[in-house]
Amino acid sequence: KLSEDVYMDNILKQLIQEEQELQFTKFNEDTAWLIGSGLVEKCTREGLPVTIDIMRGEHQLFHASLRGTSADNEEWGKRKVRLVYRFGHSSFYIGQLLKSKGKSIEEMFLIPESQYAPHGGCFPIIVKGTGMVGAITVSGLPQEEDHKLVVQAIRNYLSKEK
């Protein structure tokens, strides 16, 4: 049990560190297009059945549903975005936090999982000096893979920005 607790603590710390590290100097329609189209290219090449969504506030800046997706992926995406907007953390972080506490989202926060999905794949768009302005979401793969796709796409974009 102790080693499991340490493992969960390390995951949670790593996920918070990602949020602190992966921040933008600015985020606009061009940024959304570059990240979104990069994700589409990679996922199409690898045959990954995902829906990709990029929001700034209530404004959808980018959306694509690739071969093999369904309306369910859309709904999962919306529920992940709602969660990130509510808590200001990645959907994977909130899911891992709940797992570490052994609680459901209903038990811990009194909100319905039918509206908020604590599953990986949605990452906050954080602008340095401003805070969270939106979210980038991938839905369609196992949650950790969804999360890694988004994180890698942000990392790739930020490495070129410097």
CSV table of N, CA and C in Angstrom, one decimal:
chain,number,residue,atom,x,y,z
A,1,LYS,N,0.8,-1.2,0.0
A,1,LYS,CA,0.0,0.0,0.0
A,1,LYS,C,0.9,1.3,0.0
A,2,LEU,N,1.9,1.2,0.8
A,2,LEU,CA,2.8,2.4,0.9
A,2,LEU,C,3.4,2.7,-0.5
A,3,SER,N,4.0,1.7,-1.1
A,3,SER,CA,4.6,1.9,-2.4
A,3,SER,C,3.6,2.4,-3.5
A,4,GLU,N,2.3,2.0,-3.3
A,4,GLU,CA,1.3,2.5,-4.2
A,4,GLU,C,1.0,4.0,-4.0
A,5,ASP,N,1.0,4.4,-2.7
A,5,ASP,CA,0.8,5.8,-2.3
A,5,ASP,C,1.9,6.6,-2.9
A,6,VAL,N,3.1,6.2,-2.8
A,6,VAL,CA,4.3,6.9,-3.3
A,6,VAL,C,4.2,7.0,-4.8
A,7,TYR,N,3.8,5.9,-5.5
A,7,TYR,CA,3.6,5.9,-6.9
A,7,TYR,C,2.6,7.0,-7.3
A,8,MET,N,1.4,7.0,-6.6
A,8,MET,CA,0.4,8.0,-6.9
A,8,MET,C,0.8,9.4,-6.7
A,9,ASP,N,1.5,9.6,-5.6
A,9,ASP,CA,2.1,11.0,-5.3
A,9,ASP,C,3.0,11.4,-6.4
A,10,ASN,N,3.9,10.5,-6.9
A,10,ASN,CA,4.8,10.9,-8.0
A,10,ASN,C,4.0,11.2,-9.2
A,11,ILE,N,3.0,10.4,-9.6
A,11,ILE,CA,2.2,10.7,-10.8
A,11,ILE,C,1.6,12.1,-10.6
A,12,LEU,N,1.0,12.4,-9.5
A,12,LEU,CA,0.3,13.7,-9.3
A,12,LEU,C,1.3,14.8,-9.4
A,13,LYS,N,2.4,14.7,-8.8
A,13,LYS,CA,3.5,15.7,-8.9
A,13,LYS,C,3.9,15.9,-10.3
A,14,GLN,N,4.1,14.8,-11.0
A,14,GLN,CA,4.5,14.9,-12.4
A,14,GLN,C,3.5,15.6,-13.3
A,15,LEU,N,2.2,15.3,-13.0
A,15,LEU,CA,1.1,16.0,-13.8
A,15,LEU,C,1.0,17.5,-13.5
A,16,ILE,N,1.2,17.9,-12.2
A,16,ILE,CA,1.2,19.3,-11.9
A,16,ILE,C,2.4,20.0,-12.5
A,17,GLN,N,3.6,19.3,-12.5
A,17,GLN,CA,4.8,19.8,-13.1
A,17,GLN,C,4.6,20.1,-14.6
A,18,GLU,N,3.9,19.2,-15.3
A,18,GLU,CA,3.5,19.4,-16.7
A,18,GLU,C,2.7,20.7,-16.9
A,19,GLU,N,1.8,20.9,-16.1
A,19,GLU,CA,0.9,22.1,-16.2
A,19,GLU,C,1.8,23.4,-16.0
A,20,GLN,N,2.7,23.3,-15.0
A,20,GLN,CA,3.6,24.4,-14.8
A,20,GLN,C,4.6,24.7,-15.9
A,21,GLU,N,5.0,23.6,-16.5
A,21,GLU,CA,6.0,23.7,-17.6
A,21,GLU,C,5.4,24.1,-19.0
A,22,LEU,N,4.2,23.5,-19.3
A,22,LEU,CA,3.6,23.6,-20.6
A,22,LEU,C,2.7,24.8,-20.7
A,23,GLN,N,3.3,26.0,-20.7
A,23,GLN,CA,2.5,27.2,-20.7
A,23,GLN,C,2.9,28.1,-22.0
A,24,PHE,N,2.0,28.8,-22.5
A,24,PHE,CA,2.2,29.5,-23.7
A,24,PHE,C,2.5,31.0,-23.4
A,25,THR,N,3.1,31.7,-24.3
A,25,THR,CA,3.3,33.1,-24.1
A,25,THR,C,2.1,33.9,-24.7
A,26,LYS,N,1.5,33.2,-25.7
A,26,LYS,CA,0.2,33.7,-26.3
A,26,LYS,C,-0.5,32.5,-26.9
A,27,PHE,N,-1.8,32.6,-27.0
A,27,PHE,CA,-2.6,31.6,-27.7
A,27,PHE,C,-3.7,32.2,-28.5
A,28,ASN,N,-3.7,31.9,-29.8
A,28,ASN,CA,-4.7,32.5,-30.7
A,28,ASN,C,-5.1,31.4,-31.7
A,29,GLU,N,-5.9,31.8,-32.7
A,29,GLU,CA,-6.4,30.9,-33.7
A,29,GLU,C,-5.3,30.2,-34.5
A,30,ASP,N,-4.2,31.0,-34.7
A,30,ASP,CA,-3.1,30.4,-35.5
A,30,ASP,C,-2.4,29.2,-34.6
A,31,THR,N,-2.3,29.5,-33.3
A,31,THR,CA,-1.7,28.5,-32.4
A,31,THR,C,-2.6,27.2,-32.4
A,32,ALA,N,-3.9,27.5,-32.3
A,32,ALA,CA,-4.8,26.3,-32.3
A,32,ALA,C,-4.7,25.5,-33.6
A,33,TRP,N,-4.6,26.2,-34.7
A,33,TRP,CA,-4.5,25.6,-36.0
A,33,TRP,C,-3.2,24.7,-36.1
A,34,LEU,N,-2.1,25.3,-35.7
A,34,LEU,CA,-0.8,24.6,-35.8
A,34,LEU,C,-0.8,23.3,-34.9
A,35,ILE,N,-1.3,23.5,-33.7
A,35,ILE,CA,-1.4,22.3,-32.8
A,35,ILE,C,-2.4,21.3,-33.3
A,36,GLY,N,-3.6,21.8,-33.6
A,36,GLY,CA,-4.7,20.9,-34.1
A,36,GLY,C,-4.3,20.1,-35.4
A,37,SER,N,-3.8,20.8,-36.3
A,37,SER,CA,-3.4,20.2,-37.6
A,37,SER,C,-2.3,19.2,-37.4
A,38,GLY,N,-1.3,19.6,-36.5
A,38,GLY,CA,-0.2,18.7,-36.2
A,38,GLY,C,-0.7,17.4,-35.6
A,39,LEU,N,-1.7,17.5,-34.7
A,39,LEU,CA,-2.3,16.3,-34.1
A,39,LEU,C,-3.1,15.5,-35.2
A,40,VAL,N,-3.8,16.1,-36.1
A,40,VAL,CA,-4.5,15.4,-37.1
A,40,VAL,C,-3.5,14.7,-38.0
A,41,GLU,N,-2.5,15.3,-38.4
A,41,GLU,CA,-1.4,14.7,-39.2
A,41,GLU,C,-0.9,13.4,-38.5
A,42,LYS,N,-0.4,13.6,-37.3
A,42,LYS,CA,0.1,12.4,-36.6
A,42,LYS,C,-0.9,11.3,-36.4
A,43,CYS,N,-2.1,11.6,-36.0
A,43,CYS,CA,-3.1,10.6,-35.7
A,43,CYS,C,-3.6,9.9,-37.0
A,44,THR,N,-3.7,10.7,-38.1
A,44,THR,CA,-4.0,10.1,-39.3
A,44,THR,C,-2.9,9.1,-39.8
A,45,ARG,N,-1.7,9.6,-39.7
A,45,ARG,CA,-0.6,8.7,-40.1
A,45,ARG,C,-0.5,7.4,-39.3
A,46,GLU,N,-0.8,7.5,-38.0
A,46,GLU,CA,-0.8,6.3,-37.1
A,46,GLU,C,-2.1,5.6,-37.0
A,47,GLY,N,-3.1,6.1,-37.8
A,47,GLY,CA,-4.4,5.4,-37.8
A,47,GLY,C,-5.1,5.4,-36.4
A,48,LEU,N,-5.0,6.5,-35.7
A,48,LEU,CA,-5.6,6.6,-34.4
A,48,LEU,C,-7.0,7.2,-34.5
A,49,PRO,N,-8.0,6.5,-34.0
A,49,PRO,CA,-9.4,7.0,-34.1
A,49,PRO,C,-9.7,8.0,-33.0
A,50,VAL,N,-9.4,9.3,-33.2
A,50,VAL,CA,-9.6,10.3,-32.1
A,50,VAL,C,-10.4,11.5,-32.6
A,51,THR,N,-11.0,12.1,-31.7
A,51,THR,CA,-11.6,13.4,-31.9
A,51,THR,C,-10.7,14.4,-31.2
A,52,ILE,N,-10.4,15.5,-31.9
A,52,ILE,CA,-9.5,16.6,-31.4
A,52,ILE,C,-10.3,17.9,-31.3
A,53,ASP,N,-10.1,18.5,-30.2
A,53,ASP,CA,-10.9,19.7,-30.0
A,53,ASP,C,-10.1,20.8,-29.2
A,54,ILE,N,-10.1,22.0,-29.7
A,54,ILE,CA,-9.3,23.1,-29.1
A,54,ILE,C,-10.3,24.2,-28.8
A,55,MET,N,-10.4,24.6,-27.6
A,55,MET,CA,-11.3,25.7,-27.1
A,55,MET,C,-10.5,26.8,-26.5
A,56,ARG,N,-11.0,28.0,-26.8
A,56,ARG,CA,-10.5,29.2,-26.0
A,56,ARG,C,-11.8,29.8,-25.4
A,57,GLY,N,-11.9,29.7,-24.1
A,57,GLY,CA,-13.2,30.1,-23.5
A,57,GLY,C,-14.3,29.2,-24.1
A,58,GLU,N,-15.4,29.9,-24.6
A,58,GLU,CA,-16.5,29.1,-25.2
A,58,GLU,C,-16.4,29.0,-26.7
A,59,HIS,N,-15.3,29.5,-27.2
A,59,HIS,CA,-15.0,29.6,-28.7
A,59,HIS,C,-14.2,28.3,-29.1
A,60,GLN,N,-14.8,27.5,-30.0
A,60,GLN,CA,-14.2,26.4,-30.5
A,60,GLN,C,-13.3,26.8,-31.7
A,61,LEU,N,-11.9,26.7,-31.5
A,61,LEU,CA,-11.0,27.2,-32.5
A,61,LEU,C,-10.6,26.1,-33.4
A,62,PHE,N,-10.7,24.8,-33.0
A,62,PHE,CA,-10.3,23.7,-33.9
A,62,PHE,C,-11.1,22.5,-33.5
A,63,HIS,N,-11.5,21.7,-34.5
A,63,HIS,CA,-12.2,20.5,-34.2
A,63,HIS,C,-12.0,19.5,-35.4
A,64,ALA,N,-11.7,18.3,-35.1
A,64,ALA,CA,-11.6,17.3,-36.1
A,64,ALA,C,-12.0,15.9,-35.5
A,65,SER,N,-12.7,15.2,-36.3
A,65,SER,CA,-13.1,13.8,-35.9
A,65,SER,C,-12.5,12.9,-37.0
A,66,LEU,N,-11.6,12.0,-36.6
A,66,LEU,CA,-10.9,11.2,-37.5
A,66,LEU,C,-11.6,9.8,-37.7
A,67,ARG,N,-11.2,9.1,-38.7
A,67,ARG,CA,-11.9,7.8,-39.1
A,67,ARG,C,-11.9,6.9,-37.8
A,68,GLY,N,-13.1,6.3,-37.6
A,68,GLY,CA,-13.2,5.4,-36.5
A,68,GLY,C,-13.8,6.0,-35.2
A,69,THR,N,-14.1,7.3,-35.3
A,69,THR,CA,-14.7,8.0,-34.1
A,69,THR,C,-16.2,8.0,-34.2
A,70,SER,N,-16.8,8.3,-33.1
A,70,SER,CA,-18.3,8.4,-33.1
A,70,SER,C,-18.8,9.6,-32.3
A,71,ALA,N,-20.1,9.8,-32.2
A,71,ALA,CA,-20.6,10.8,-31.4
A,71,ALA,C,-20.2,10.7,-29.9
A,72,ASP,N,-20.0,9.5,-29.5
A,72,ASP,CA,-19.5,9.3,-28.1
A,72,ASP,C,-18.2,10.0,-27.8
A,73,ASN,N,-17.3,10.0,-28.8
A,73,ASN,CA,-16.0,10.7,-28.6
A,73,ASN,C,-16.3,12.2,-28.3
A,74,GLU,N,-17.3,12.8,-29.1
A,74,GLU,CA,-17.7,14.2,-28.9
A,74,GLU,C,-18.1,14.4,-27.5
A,75,GLU,N,-19.0,13.6,-27.0
A,75,GLU,CA,-19.5,13.7,-25.6
A,75,GLU,C,-18.5,13.6,-24.6
A,76,TRP,N,-17.6,12.6,-24.7
A,76,TRP,CA,-16.5,12.5,-23.8
A,76,TRP,C,-15.6,13.7,-23.8
A,77,GLY,N,-15.4,14.3,-25.0
A,77,GLY,CA,-14.6,15.5,-25.1
A,77,GLY,C,-15.2,16.7,-24.3
A,78,LYS,N,-16.5,16.8,-24.5
A,78,LYS,CA,-17.2,17.9,-23.8
A,78,LYS,C,-17.2,17.8,-22.3
A,79,ARG,N,-17.3,16.5,-21.8
A,79,ARG,CA,-17.3,16.2,-20.4
A,79,ARG,C,-15.9,16.5,-19.8
A,80,LYS,N,-14.8,16.2,-20.6
A,80,LYS,CA,-13.5,16.4,-20.2
A,80,LYS,C,-13.2,17.9,-20.1
A,81,VAL,N,-13.7,18.7,-21.1
A,81,VAL,CA,-13.5,20.1,-21.1
A,81,VAL,C,-14.2,20.8,-19.9
A,82,ARG,N,-15.4,20.4,-19.7
A,82,ARG,CA,-16.2,20.9,-18.5
A,82,ARG,C,-15.4,20.7,-17.2
A,83,LEU,N,-14.7,19.5,-17.1
A,83,LEU,CA,-14.0,19.2,-15.9
A,83,LEU,C,-12.7,20.1,-15.8
A,84,VAL,N,-12.0,20.3,-16.9
A,84,VAL,CA,-10.8,21.1,-16.9
A,84,VAL,C,-11.2,22.6,-16.6
A,85,TYR,N,-12.3,23.0,-17.2
A,85,TYR,CA,-12.7,24.4,-16.9
A,85,TYR,C,-13.1,24.6,-15.4
A,86,ARG,N,-13.7,23.6,-14.8
A,86,ARG,CA,-14.1,23.7,-13.4
A,86,ARG,C,-12.9,23.7,-12.5
A,87,PHE,N,-11.9,22.8,-12.7
A,87,PHE,CA,-10.8,22.6,-11.8
A,87,PHE,C,-9.5,23.3,-12.1
A,88,GLY,N,-9.4,23.7,-13.4
A,88,GLY,CA,-8.1,24.3,-13.8
A,88,GLY,C,-6.9,23.4,-13.9
A,89,HIS,N,-7.2,22.1,-13.9
A,89,HIS,CA,-6.1,21.1,-14.1
A,89,HIS,C,-6.5,20.1,-15.2
A,90,SER,N,-5.5,19.4,-15.6
A,90,SER,CA,-5.8,18.4,-16.7
A,90,SER,C,-6.8,17.3,-16.2
A,91,SER,N,-7.5,16.8,-17.1
A,91,SER,CA,-8.5,15.8,-16.8
A,91,SER,C,-7.9,14.5,-16.2
A,92,PHE,N,-6.7,14.3,-16.7
A,92,PHE,CA,-5.9,13.1,-16.2
A,92,PHE,C,-5.5,13.3,-14.7
A,93,TYR,N,-5.1,14.5,-14.4
A,93,TYR,CA,-4.7,14.9,-13.0
A,93,TYR,C,-5.9,14.6,-12.1
A,94,ILE,N,-7.1,15.2,-12.5
A,94,ILE,CA,-8.2,15.0,-11.6
A,94,ILE,C,-8.6,13.5,-11.4
A,95,GLY,N,-8.5,12.8,-12.5
A,95,GLY,CA,-8.8,11.4,-12.5
A,95,GLY,C,-7.9,10.6,-11.6
A,96,GLN,N,-6.6,11.0,-11.6
A,96,GLN,CA,-5.6,10.3,-10.8
A,96,GLN,C,-5.7,10.7,-9.3
A,97,LEU,N,-6.1,12.0,-9.1
A,97,LEU,CA,-6.3,12.5,-7.8
A,97,LEU,C,-7.5,11.7,-7.1
A,98,LEU,N,-8.6,11.5,-7.9
A,98,LEU,CA,-9.7,10.7,-7.4
A,98,LEU,C,-9.3,9.3,-7.1
A,99,LYS,N,-8.5,8.7,-8.0
A,99,LYS,CA,-8.0,7.4,-7.8
A,99,LYS,C,-7.2,7.3,-6.5
A,100,SER,N,-6.3,8.3,-6.3
A,100,SER,CA,-5.5,8.2,-5.1
A,100,SER,C,-6.3,8.3,-3.8
A,101,LYS,N,-7.4,8.9,-3.9
A,101,LYS,CA,-8.3,9.1,-2.7
A,101,LYS,C,-9.3,7.9,-2.6
A,102,GLY,N,-9.4,7.1,-3.7
A,102,GLY,CA,-10.3,6.0,-3.7
A,102,GLY,C,-11.8,6.5,-3.7
A,103,LYS,N,-12.0,7.6,-4.4
A,103,LYS,CA,-13.3,8.2,-4.4
A,103,LYS,C,-13.8,8.5,-5.8
A,104,SER,N,-15.1,8.5,-6.0
A,104,SER,CA,-15.7,8.9,-7.3
A,104,SER,C,-15.8,10.4,-7.3
A,105,ILE,N,-16.0,11.0,-8.5
A,105,ILE,CA,-16.2,12.5,-8.6
A,105,ILE,C,-17.4,12.9,-7.8
A,106,GLU,N,-18.4,12.0,-7.8
A,106,GLU,CA,-19.7,12.4,-7.1
A,106,GLU,C,-19.4,12.5,-5.6
A,107,GLU,N,-18.6,11.5,-5.1
A,107,GLU,CA,-18.3,11.4,-3.6
A,107,GLU,C,-17.4,12.6,-3.2
A,108,MET,N,-16.4,12.9,-4.0
A,108,MET,CA,-15.4,13.9,-3.6
A,108,MET,C,-15.9,15.4,-3.9
A,109,PHE,N,-16.6,15.6,-5.0
A,109,PHE,CA,-16.9,17.0,-5.4
A,109,PHE,C,-18.4,17.2,-5.5
A,110,LEU,N,-19.2,16.2,-5.3
A,110,LEU,CA,-20.7,16.3,-5.5
A,110,LEU,C,-21.1,16.8,-6.8
A,111,ILE,N,-20.4,16.4,-7.9
A,111,ILE,CA,-20.8,16.7,-9.3
A,111,ILE,C,-20.9,15.4,-10.0
A,112,PRO,N,-21.9,15.3,-11.0
A,112,PRO,CA,-22.1,14.1,-11.7
A,112,PRO,C,-21.1,13.7,-12.8
A,113,GLU,N,-20.7,12.5,-12.8
A,113,GLU,CA,-19.8,12.0,-13.8
A,113,GLU,C,-20.4,12.0,-15.2
A,114,SER,N,-21.7,12.1,-15.3
A,114,SER,CA,-22.4,12.2,-16.6
A,114,SER,C,-22.1,13.6,-17.2
A,115,GLN,N,-21.7,14.5,-16.4
A,115,GLN,CA,-21.4,15.9,-16.9
A,115,GLN,C,-19.9,16.2,-16.9
A,116,TYR,N,-19.1,15.5,-16.0
A,116,TYR,CA,-17.7,15.8,-15.9
A,116,TYR,C,-16.9,14.5,-15.9
A,117,ALA,N,-16.0,14.4,-16.9
A,117,ALA,CA,-15.3,13.1,-17.1
A,117,ALA,C,-13.8,13.3,-16.6
A,118,PRO,N,-13.6,12.6,-15.4
A,118,PRO,CA,-12.2,12.7,-14.9
A,118,PRO,C,-11.3,11.6,-15.5
A,119,HIS,N,-11.2,11.7,-16.8
A,119,HIS,CA,-10.4,10.8,-17.6
A,119,HIS,C,-9.4,11.5,-18.5
A,120,GLY,N,-8.2,11.0,-18.7
A,120,GLY,CA,-7.2,11.7,-19.4
A,120,GLY,C,-7.6,12.1,-20.8
A,121,GLY,N,-6.9,13.2,-21.3
A,121,GLY,CA,-7.1,13.7,-22.7
A,121,GLY,C,-7.4,15.1,-22.8
A,122,CYS,N,-7.7,15.8,-21.7
A,122,CYS,CA,-7.9,17.3,-21.8
A,122,CYS,C,-6.9,18.0,-21.0
A,123,PHE,N,-6.3,19.0,-21.6
A,123,PHE,CA,-5.2,19.7,-20.9
A,123,PHE,C,-5.5,21.2,-21.0
A,124,PRO,N,-5.3,21.9,-19.9
A,124,PRO,CA,-5.6,23.3,-19.9
A,124,PRO,C,-4.6,24.1,-20.7
A,125,ILE,N,-5.1,25.1,-21.5
A,125,ILE,CA,-4.3,26.1,-22.2
A,125,ILE,C,-4.0,27.2,-21.2
A,126,ILE,N,-2.7,27.2,-20.8
A,126,ILE,CA,-2.3,28.2,-19.8
A,126,ILE,C,-1.4,29.2,-20.4
A,127,VAL,N,-1.8,30.5,-20.3
A,127,VAL,CA,-0.9,31.6,-20.9
A,127,VAL,C,-0.2,32.2,-19.7
A,128,LYS,N,1.2,32.3,-19.8
A,128,LYS,CA,2.0,32.9,-18.8
A,128,LYS,C,1.5,34.2,-18.4
A,129,GLY,N,1.3,34.5,-17.1
A,129,GLY,CA,0.9,35.8,-16.7
A,129,GLY,C,-0.6,36.1,-16.8
A,130,THR,N,-1.3,35.2,-17.4
A,130,THR,CA,-2.8,35.3,-17.6
A,130,THR,C,-3.5,34.2,-16.9
A,131,GLY,N,-3.1,33.0,-17.0
A,131,GLY,CA,-3.8,31.8,-16.5
A,131,GLY,C,-4.4,31.0,-17.6
A,132,MET,N,-5.4,30.2,-17.1
A,132,MET,CA,-6.0,29.3,-18.1
A,132,MET,C,-7.0,30.0,-19.0
A,133,VAL,N,-6.9,29.8,-20.3
A,133,VAL,CA,-7.7,30.5,-21.3
A,133,VAL,C,-8.6,29.5,-22.1
A,134,GLY,N,-8.2,28.2,-22.0
A,134,GLY,CA,-9.0,27.2,-22.8
A,134,GLY,C,-8.5,25.8,-22.5
A,135,ALA,N,-8.7,24.9,-23.5
A,135,ALA,CA,-8.4,23.5,-23.3
A,135,ALA,C,-8.2,22.8,-24.6
A,136,ILE,N,-7.2,21.9,-24.6
A,136,ILE,CA,-7.0,21.1,-25.8
A,136,ILE,C,-7.4,19.6,-25.4
A,137,THR,N,-8.2,19.0,-26.2
A,137,THR,CA,-8.7,17.7,-25.9
A,137,THR,C,-8.5,16.7,-27.0
A,138,VAL,N,-8.2,15.5,-26.6
A,138,VAL,CA,-8.1,14.3,-27.5
A,138,VAL,C,-9.0,13.3,-26.8
A,139,SER,N,-9.9,12.6,-27.6
A,139,SER,CA,-10.7,11.6,-27.1
A,139,SER,C,-10.8,10.4,-28.1
A,140,GLY,N,-10.6,9.2,-27.6
A,140,GLY,CA,-10.8,8.0,-28.5
A,140,GLY,C,-9.9,6.9,-28.1
A,141,LEU,N,-8.8,7.2,-27.4
A,141,LEU,CA,-7.8,6.1,-27.0
A,141,LEU,C,-7.9,5.9,-25.5
A,142,PRO,N,-7.2,4.9,-25.0
A,142,PRO,CA,-7.1,4.8,-23.5
A,142,PRO,C,-6.7,6.1,-22.9
A,143,GLN,N,-7.2,6.5,-21.8
A,143,GLN,CA,-7.0,7.8,-21.2
A,143,GLN,C,-5.6,8.3,-21.1
A,144,GLU,N,-4.7,7.4,-20.7
A,144,GLU,CA,-3.3,7.9,-20.6
A,144,GLU,C,-2.7,8.2,-22.0
A,145,GLU,N,-3.1,7.5,-23.0
A,145,GLU,CA,-2.6,7.8,-24.4
A,145,GLU,C,-3.2,9.1,-24.9
A,146,ASP,N,-4.5,9.3,-24.6
A,146,ASP,CA,-5.1,10.6,-25.0
A,146,ASP,C,-4.3,11.7,-24.3
A,147,HIS,N,-4.0,11.6,-23.0
A,147,HIS,CA,-3.2,12.6,-22.3
A,147,HIS,C,-1.9,12.8,-22.9
A,148,LYS,N,-1.2,11.7,-23.2
A,148,LYS,CA,0.2,11.8,-23.7
A,148,LYS,C,0.2,12.5,-25.1
A,149,LEU,N,-0.8,12.2,-25.9
A,149,LEU,CA,-0.9,12.9,-27.3
A,149,LEU,C,-1.0,14.4,-27.1
A,150,VAL,N,-1.9,14.9,-26.2
A,150,VAL,CA,-2.0,16.3,-26.0
A,150,VAL,C,-0.8,16.9,-25.5
A,151,VAL,N,-0.2,16.3,-24.5
A,151,VAL,CA,1.0,16.8,-23.9
A,151,VAL,C,2.2,16.9,-24.9
A,152,GLN,N,2.3,15.9,-25.7
A,152,GLN,CA,3.4,15.9,-26.7
A,152,GLN,C,3.1,16.9,-27.8
A,153,ALA,N,1.9,17.1,-28.2
A,153,ALA,CA,1.6,18.2,-29.2
A,153,ALA,C,1.9,19.6,-28.6
A,154,ILE,N,1.6,19.8,-27.4
A,154,ILE,CA,1.9,21.1,-26.7
A,154,ILE,C,3.4,21.3,-26.6
A,155,ARG,N,4.1,20.2,-26.2
A,155,ARG,CA,5.6,20.2,-26.1
A,155,ARG,C,6.2,20.5,-27.4
A,156,ASN,N,5.8,19.9,-28.5
A,156,ASN,CA,6.3,20.1,-29.8
A,156,ASN,C,6.1,21.5,-30.3
A,157,TYR,N,4.9,22.1,-30.0
A,157,TYR,CA,4.7,23.5,-30.4
A,157,TYR,C,5.6,24.4,-29.6
A,158,LEU,N,5.7,24.2,-28.3
A,158,LEU,CA,6.4,25.2,-27.5
A,158,LEU,C,7.9,25.1,-27.8
A,159,SER,N,8.4,23.9,-28.2
A,159,SER,CA,9.8,23.8,-28.5
A,159,SER,C,10.2,24.6,-29.8
A,160,LYS,N,9.2,24.7,-30.7
A,160,LYS,CA,9.4,25.5,-31.9
A,160,LYS,C,9.3,27.0,-31.7
A,161,GLU,N,8.5,27.3,-30.7
A,161,GLU,CA,8.2,28.7,-30.4
A,161,GLU,C,9.4,29.4,-29.8
A,162,LYS,N,10.3,28.7,-29.2
A,162,LYS,CA,11.5,29.3,-28.5
A,162,LYS,C,12.5,29.8,-29.5
